[in-house]
Amino acid sequence: MDAVIKNLQSATAKQDNSKRPSQQEAEDAVRTLLLWAGDNPDREGLLDTPERVAKSYKELFSGYGQDPAEVLGRTFEEIAGYEDIVLIQDIPFFSHCEHHMVPIVGKAHVAYLPDGEKVVGLSKIARVVDIYAHRLQTQESMTAQIANAIQNSLQPRGVAVMIEAEHMCMSMRGIRKSGSTTTTTTFTGTYKSDVNEQVRFMTLVKGR
C-alpha cells in the first residue's frame, strides 16, 4: 500500500511541475496495484494488463484534454428568430466517481432558451456532456459544469440540465444497493428565476 501512495504522490508532484507521468510510469503504477491486490502481474493473463489499463484510462479520461468552449464556439444564426426551448433528452454517458474511481452510468437531459440570434448544433451539446463525463466526477459537479459551459459560451436566456445516474460505488461496494439512481438538476437564467419554465422542462423530460 505504501508503494501505491508513493506512486500517487510522485504523480501529483510531477503534475504540479506541469509534467504528466510517462506511459511507463502509469504502467508501473498498475503493476503496483495488481501486486497490492494479491495477484502476480508476471503471470500470463496479466502480462499486458498494465499497458491495456493505461491505454484504457487515456480514453476514459480524455475529457481533460478537451475544451467545451471550443466545441460550443461554432453557432448558427439563420434561426428565424427562434427563442423557445431546445431540448436534447436521454444523452447516455459513462463517467467515473472521483472518490472511488468506479463507473457512473447515466443519461443527461439538457435544454436551453436561445437568445433569438443563434443556436448551436445539437451534437455539440452531447459532446459537452461527453467531455465532462470523461473526467473524474461527482454527479453534482458534472451537472453544474455542463450548465455553466453552455451558459458562458452561448449566453442563452437560460439553461436547464438534469442528470439521472447509477453509481457503481454504491452498487458494487459499500451499501451495495444496485439499481438505485441519483437525480441532479441545475438551472441558470430564466430557468432559475421562472418556476414555470422549470416545470415545463421537468414535464417534457419526465413525460417522454
PDB file of C-alpha atoms in Angstrom, residues 6-167:
ATOM      1  CA  LYS A   6       4.357   6.851  -3.184  1.00  0.00           C
ATOM      2  CA  ASN A   7       3.412   6.389  -6.825  1.00  0.00           C
ATOM      3  CA  LEU A   8       0.404   8.692  -6.393  1.00  0.00           C
ATOM      4  CA  GLN A   9       2.495  11.295  -4.562  1.00  0.00           C
ATOM      5  CA  SER A  10       5.123  11.129  -7.275  1.00  0.00           C
ATOM      6  CA  ALA A  11       2.496  11.592  -9.972  1.00  0.00           C
ATOM      7  CA  THR A  12       0.994  14.556  -8.102  1.00  0.00           C
ATOM      8  CA  ALA A  13       4.380  16.206  -7.728  1.00  0.00           C
ATOM      9  CA  LYS A  14       5.081  15.874 -11.421  1.00  0.00           C
ATOM     10  CA  GLN A  15       1.689  17.302 -12.311  1.00  0.00           C
ATOM     11  CA  ASP A  16       2.467  20.282 -10.069  1.00  0.00           C
ATOM     12  CA  ASN A  17       5.538  20.790 -12.235  1.00  0.00           C
ATOM     13  CA  SER A  18       3.363  20.688 -15.372  1.00  0.00           C
ATOM     14  CA  LYS A  19       4.745  17.278 -16.324  1.00  0.00           C
ATOM     15  CA  ARG A  20       2.460  14.303 -16.712  1.00  0.00           C
ATOM     16  CA  PRO A  21       3.772  10.865 -15.745  1.00  0.00           C
ATOM     17  CA  SER A  22       5.041   8.817 -18.664  1.00  0.00           C
ATOM     18  CA  GLN A  23       3.275   5.806 -20.141  1.00  0.00           C
ATOM     19  CA  GLN A  24       5.811   3.578 -18.394  1.00  0.00           C
ATOM     20  CA  GLU A  25       5.192   5.231 -15.026  1.00  0.00           C
ATOM     21  CA  ALA A  26       1.453   4.710 -15.459  1.00  0.00           C
ATOM     22  CA  GLU A  27       2.009   1.040 -16.295  1.00  0.00           C
ATOM     23  CA  ASP A  28       4.281   0.636 -13.265  1.00  0.00           C
ATOM     24  CA  ALA A  29       1.521   2.066 -11.074  1.00  0.00           C
ATOM     25  CA  VAL A  30      -0.910  -0.544 -12.422  1.00  0.00           C
ATOM     26  CA  ARG A  31       1.624  -3.302 -11.678  1.00  0.00           C
ATOM     27  CA  THR A  32       1.845  -1.982  -8.109  1.00  0.00           C
ATOM     28  CA  LEU A  33      -1.928  -2.137  -7.725  1.00  0.00           C
ATOM     29  CA  LEU A  34      -2.015  -5.697  -9.086  1.00  0.00           C
ATOM     30  CA  LEU A  35       0.602  -6.729  -6.532  1.00  0.00           C
ATOM     31  CA  TRP A  36      -1.250  -4.906  -3.745  1.00  0.00           C
ATOM     32  CA  ALA A  37      -4.493  -6.703  -4.723  1.00  0.00           C
ATOM     33  CA  GLY A  38      -2.683 -10.014  -4.222  1.00  0.00           C
ATOM     34  CA  ASP A  39      -2.124 -11.102  -7.814  1.00  0.00           C
ATOM     35  CA  ASN A  40       1.007 -11.686  -9.853  1.00  0.00           C
ATOM     36  CA  PRO A  41       1.478  -9.167 -12.699  1.00  0.00           C
ATOM     37  CA  ASP A  42       4.025 -11.528 -14.292  1.00  0.00           C
ATOM     38  CA  ARG A  43       1.565 -14.340 -14.886  1.00  0.00           C
ATOM     39  CA  GLU A  44       0.463 -14.863 -18.481  1.00  0.00           C
ATOM     40  CA  GLY A  45      -3.022 -13.379 -18.165  1.00  0.00           C
ATOM     41  CA  LEU A  46      -1.734 -10.146 -16.647  1.00  0.00           C
ATOM     42  CA  LEU A  47       1.417  -9.534 -18.678  1.00  0.00           C
ATOM     43  CA  ASP A  48      -0.233  -6.956 -20.937  1.00  0.00           C
ATOM     44  CA  THR A  49      -2.719  -5.655 -18.366  1.00  0.00           C
ATOM     45  CA  PRO A  50      -0.691  -2.598 -17.267  1.00  0.00           C
ATOM     46  CA  GLU A  51      -0.397  -1.411 -20.872  1.00  0.00           C
ATOM     47  CA  ARG A  52      -4.075  -2.079 -21.554  1.00  0.00           C
ATOM     48  CA  VAL A  53      -5.193  -0.246 -18.399  1.00  0.00           C
ATOM     49  CA  ALA A  54      -3.023   2.780 -19.179  1.00  0.00           C
ATOM     50  CA  LYS A  55      -4.430   2.975 -22.703  1.00  0.00           C
ATOM     51  CA  SER A  56      -7.955   2.498 -21.385  1.00  0.00           C
ATOM     52  CA  TYR A  57      -7.527   5.298 -18.830  1.00  0.00           C
ATOM     53  CA  LYS A  58      -6.204   7.583 -21.549  1.00  0.00           C
ATOM     54  CA  GLU A  59      -9.507   7.135 -23.379  1.00  0.00           C
ATOM     55  CA  LEU A  60     -11.763   7.134 -20.319  1.00  0.00           C
ATOM     56  CA  PHE A  61     -10.255  10.393 -19.026  1.00  0.00           C
ATOM     57  CA  SER A  62      -9.744  12.104 -22.377  1.00  0.00           C
ATOM     58  CA  GLY A  63     -12.019  14.955 -21.282  1.00  0.00           C
ATOM     59  CA  TYR A  64      -9.128  16.657 -19.500  1.00  0.00           C
ATOM     60  CA  GLY A  65      -7.571  17.458 -22.860  1.00  0.00           C
ATOM     61  CA  GLN A  66     -10.717  18.944 -24.411  1.00  0.00           C
ATOM     62  CA  ASP A  67     -12.241  22.406 -24.083  1.00  0.00           C
ATOM     63  CA  PRO A  68     -16.059  22.665 -24.051  1.00  0.00           C
ATOM     64  CA  ALA A  69     -15.827  26.319 -25.105  1.00  0.00           C
ATOM     65  CA  GLU A  70     -14.180  25.278 -28.367  1.00  0.00           C
ATOM     66  CA  VAL A  71     -16.916  22.719 -29.029  1.00  0.00           C
ATOM     67  CA  LEU A  72     -19.599  25.349 -28.456  1.00  0.00           C
ATOM     68  CA  GLY A  73     -17.765  28.027 -30.405  1.00  0.00           C
ATOM     69  CA  ARG A  74     -19.443  27.424 -33.755  1.00  0.00           C
ATOM     70  CA  THR A  75     -23.053  28.595 -33.847  1.00  0.00           C
ATOM     71  CA  PHE A  76     -25.772  29.047 -36.469  1.00  0.00           C
ATOM     72  CA  GLU A  77     -27.513  32.389 -36.889  1.00  0.00           C
ATOM     73  CA  GLU A  78     -30.145  31.562 -39.528  1.00  0.00           C
ATOM     74  CA  ILE A  79     -32.810  30.603 -36.996  1.00  0.00           C
ATOM     75  CA  ALA A  80     -35.668  32.965 -37.986  1.00  0.00           C
ATOM     76  CA  GLY A  81     -35.661  34.500 -34.517  1.00  0.00           C
ATOM     77  CA  TYR A  82     -36.371  31.203 -32.757  1.00  0.00           C
ATOM     78  CA  GLU A  83     -36.103  31.627 -28.993  1.00  0.00           C
ATOM     79  CA  ASP A  84     -38.144  28.801 -27.475  1.00  0.00           C
ATOM     80  CA  ILE A  85     -36.818  25.689 -25.766  1.00  0.00           C
ATOM     81  CA  VAL A  86     -34.186  23.464 -27.387  1.00  0.00           C
ATOM     82  CA  LEU A  87     -34.169  20.162 -25.500  1.00  0.00           C
ATOM     83  CA  ILE A  88     -31.883  17.178 -26.035  1.00  0.00           C
ATOM     84  CA  GLN A  89     -33.015  14.208 -23.955  1.00  0.00           C
ATOM     85  CA  ASP A  90     -31.550  10.870 -22.929  1.00  0.00           C
ATOM     86  CA  ILE A  91     -27.905  11.614 -23.730  1.00  0.00           C
ATOM     87  CA  PRO A  92     -26.142   8.476 -22.458  1.00  0.00           C
ATOM     88  CA  PHE A  93     -22.810   8.803 -20.689  1.00  0.00           C
ATOM     89  CA  PHE A  94     -20.247   6.842 -18.719  1.00  0.00           C
ATOM     90  CA  SER A  95     -18.110   8.591 -16.140  1.00  0.00           C
ATOM     91  CA  HIS A  96     -16.041   7.716 -13.069  1.00  0.00           C
ATOM     92  CA  CYS A  97     -16.546   8.686  -9.447  1.00  0.00           C
ATOM     93  CA  GLU A  98     -13.669  10.836  -8.201  1.00  0.00           C
ATOM     94  CA  HIS A  99     -13.906   9.261  -4.753  1.00  0.00           C
ATOM     95  CA  HIS A 100     -13.503   5.591  -5.725  1.00  0.00           C
ATOM     96  CA  MET A 101     -12.695   5.709  -9.468  1.00  0.00           C
ATOM     97  CA  VAL A 102     -15.518   3.302 -10.314  1.00  0.00           C
ATOM     98  CA  PRO A 103     -18.123   3.888 -13.044  1.00  0.00           C
ATOM     99  CA  ILE A 104     -21.090   6.225 -13.056  1.00  0.00           C
ATOM    100  CA  VAL A 105     -23.623   5.222 -15.716  1.00  0.00           C
ATOM    101  CA  GLY A 106     -26.452   7.522 -16.660  1.00  0.00           C
ATOM    102  CA  LYS A 107     -28.154   9.907 -19.026  1.00  0.00           C
ATOM    103  CA  ALA A 108     -28.351  13.669 -19.272  1.00  0.00           C
ATOM    104  CA  HIS A 109     -31.196  15.930 -20.361  1.00  0.00           C
ATOM    105  CA  VAL A 110     -30.101  19.382 -21.488  1.00  0.00           C
ATOM    106  CA  ALA A 111     -32.237  22.349 -22.536  1.00  0.00           C
ATOM    107  CA  TYR A 112     -31.555  25.978 -23.307  1.00  0.00           C
ATOM    108  CA  LEU A 113     -33.554  29.013 -24.360  1.00  0.00           C
ATOM    109  CA  PRO A 114     -31.818  30.705 -27.340  1.00  0.00           C
ATOM    110  CA  ASP A 115     -31.400  34.463 -27.417  1.00  0.00           C
ATOM    111  CA  GLY A 116     -33.220  34.632 -30.772  1.00  0.00           C
ATOM    112  CA  GLU A 117     -29.996  35.206 -32.658  1.00  0.00           C
ATOM    113  CA  LYS A 118     -28.082  31.923 -32.615  1.00  0.00           C
ATOM    114  CA  VAL A 119     -28.205  28.223 -31.764  1.00  0.00           C
ATOM    115  CA  VAL A 120     -25.557  25.536 -31.572  1.00  0.00           C
ATOM    116  CA  GLY A 121     -25.511  22.180 -33.372  1.00  0.00           C
ATOM    117  CA  LEU A 122     -27.364  19.541 -31.371  1.00  0.00           C
ATOM    118  CA  SER A 123     -24.411  17.164 -31.437  1.00  0.00           C
ATOM    119  CA  LYS A 124     -22.298  19.816 -29.701  1.00  0.00           C
ATOM    120  CA  ILE A 125     -24.489  19.612 -26.603  1.00  0.00           C
ATOM    121  CA  ALA A 126     -23.960  15.857 -26.441  1.00  0.00           C
ATOM    122  CA  ARG A 127     -20.247  16.441 -26.961  1.00  0.00           C
ATOM    123  CA  VAL A 128     -20.090  18.756 -23.958  1.00  0.00           C
ATOM    124  CA  VAL A 129     -21.718  16.048 -21.839  1.00  0.00           C
ATOM    125  CA  ASP A 130     -19.079  13.586 -23.055  1.00  0.00           C
ATOM    126  CA  ILE A 131     -16.191  15.935 -22.287  1.00  0.00           C
ATOM    127  CA  TYR A 132     -17.201  16.353 -18.668  1.00  0.00           C
ATOM    128  CA  ALA A 133     -18.108  12.673 -18.343  1.00  0.00           C
ATOM    129  CA  HIS A 134     -14.582  11.742 -19.441  1.00  0.00           C
ATOM    130  CA  ARG A 135     -13.137  13.217 -16.265  1.00  0.00           C
ATOM    131  CA  LEU A 136     -13.216  12.117 -12.631  1.00  0.00           C
ATOM    132  CA  GLN A 137     -16.514  13.470 -11.364  1.00  0.00           C
ATOM    133  CA  THR A 138     -19.192  13.883  -8.797  1.00  0.00           C
ATOM    134  CA  GLN A 139     -22.649  13.985 -10.342  1.00  0.00           C
ATOM    135  CA  GLU A 140     -23.372  17.335  -8.713  1.00  0.00           C
ATOM    136  CA  SER A 141     -20.266  18.944 -10.213  1.00  0.00           C
ATOM    137  CA  MET A 142     -20.858  17.466 -13.652  1.00  0.00           C
ATOM    138  CA  THR A 143     -24.426  18.803 -13.734  1.00  0.00           C
ATOM    139  CA  ALA A 144     -23.271  22.325 -12.894  1.00  0.00           C
ATOM    140  CA  GLN A 145     -20.287  22.183 -15.259  1.00  0.00           C
ATOM    141  CA  ILE A 146     -22.450  21.322 -18.258  1.00  0.00           C
ATOM    142  CA  ALA A 147     -24.922  24.100 -17.491  1.00  0.00           C
ATOM    143  CA  ASN A 148     -22.237  26.704 -16.876  1.00  0.00           C
ATOM    144  CA  ALA A 149     -20.297  25.812 -20.031  1.00  0.00           C
ATOM    145  CA  ILE A 150     -23.390  26.287 -22.195  1.00  0.00           C
ATOM    146  CA  GLN A 151     -24.428  29.464 -20.385  1.00  0.00           C
ATOM    147  CA  ASN A 152     -20.971  31.038 -20.628  1.00  0.00           C
ATOM    148  CA  SER A 153     -20.381  30.117 -24.272  1.00  0.00           C
ATOM    149  CA  LEU A 154     -23.805  30.718 -25.841  1.00  0.00           C
ATOM    150  CA  GLN A 155     -25.200  33.349 -23.464  1.00  0.00           C
ATOM    151  CA  PRO A 156     -28.757  31.975 -23.877  1.00  0.00           C
ATOM    152  CA  ARG A 157     -31.695  33.214 -21.831  1.00  0.00           C
ATOM    153  CA  GLY A 158     -31.362  30.141 -19.647  1.00  0.00           C
ATOM    154  CA  VAL A 159     -30.023  26.589 -19.356  1.00  0.00           C
ATOM    155  CA  ALA A 160     -31.530  23.537 -17.650  1.00  0.00           C
ATOM    156  CA  VAL A 161     -29.651  20.302 -17.007  1.00  0.00           C
ATOM    157  CA  MET A 162     -30.888  17.104 -15.382  1.00  0.00           C
ATOM    158  CA  ILE A 163     -28.737  14.036 -14.855  1.00  0.00           C
ATOM    159  CA  GLU A 164     -30.010  10.616 -13.789  1.00  0.00           C
ATOM    160  CA  ALA A 165     -27.333   8.065 -12.983  1.00  0.00           C
ATOM    161  CA  GLU A 166     -26.416   4.899 -11.136  1.00  0.00           C
ATOM    162  CA  HIS A 167     -23.183   4.984  -9.149  1.00  0.00           C
TER     163      HIS A 167
END
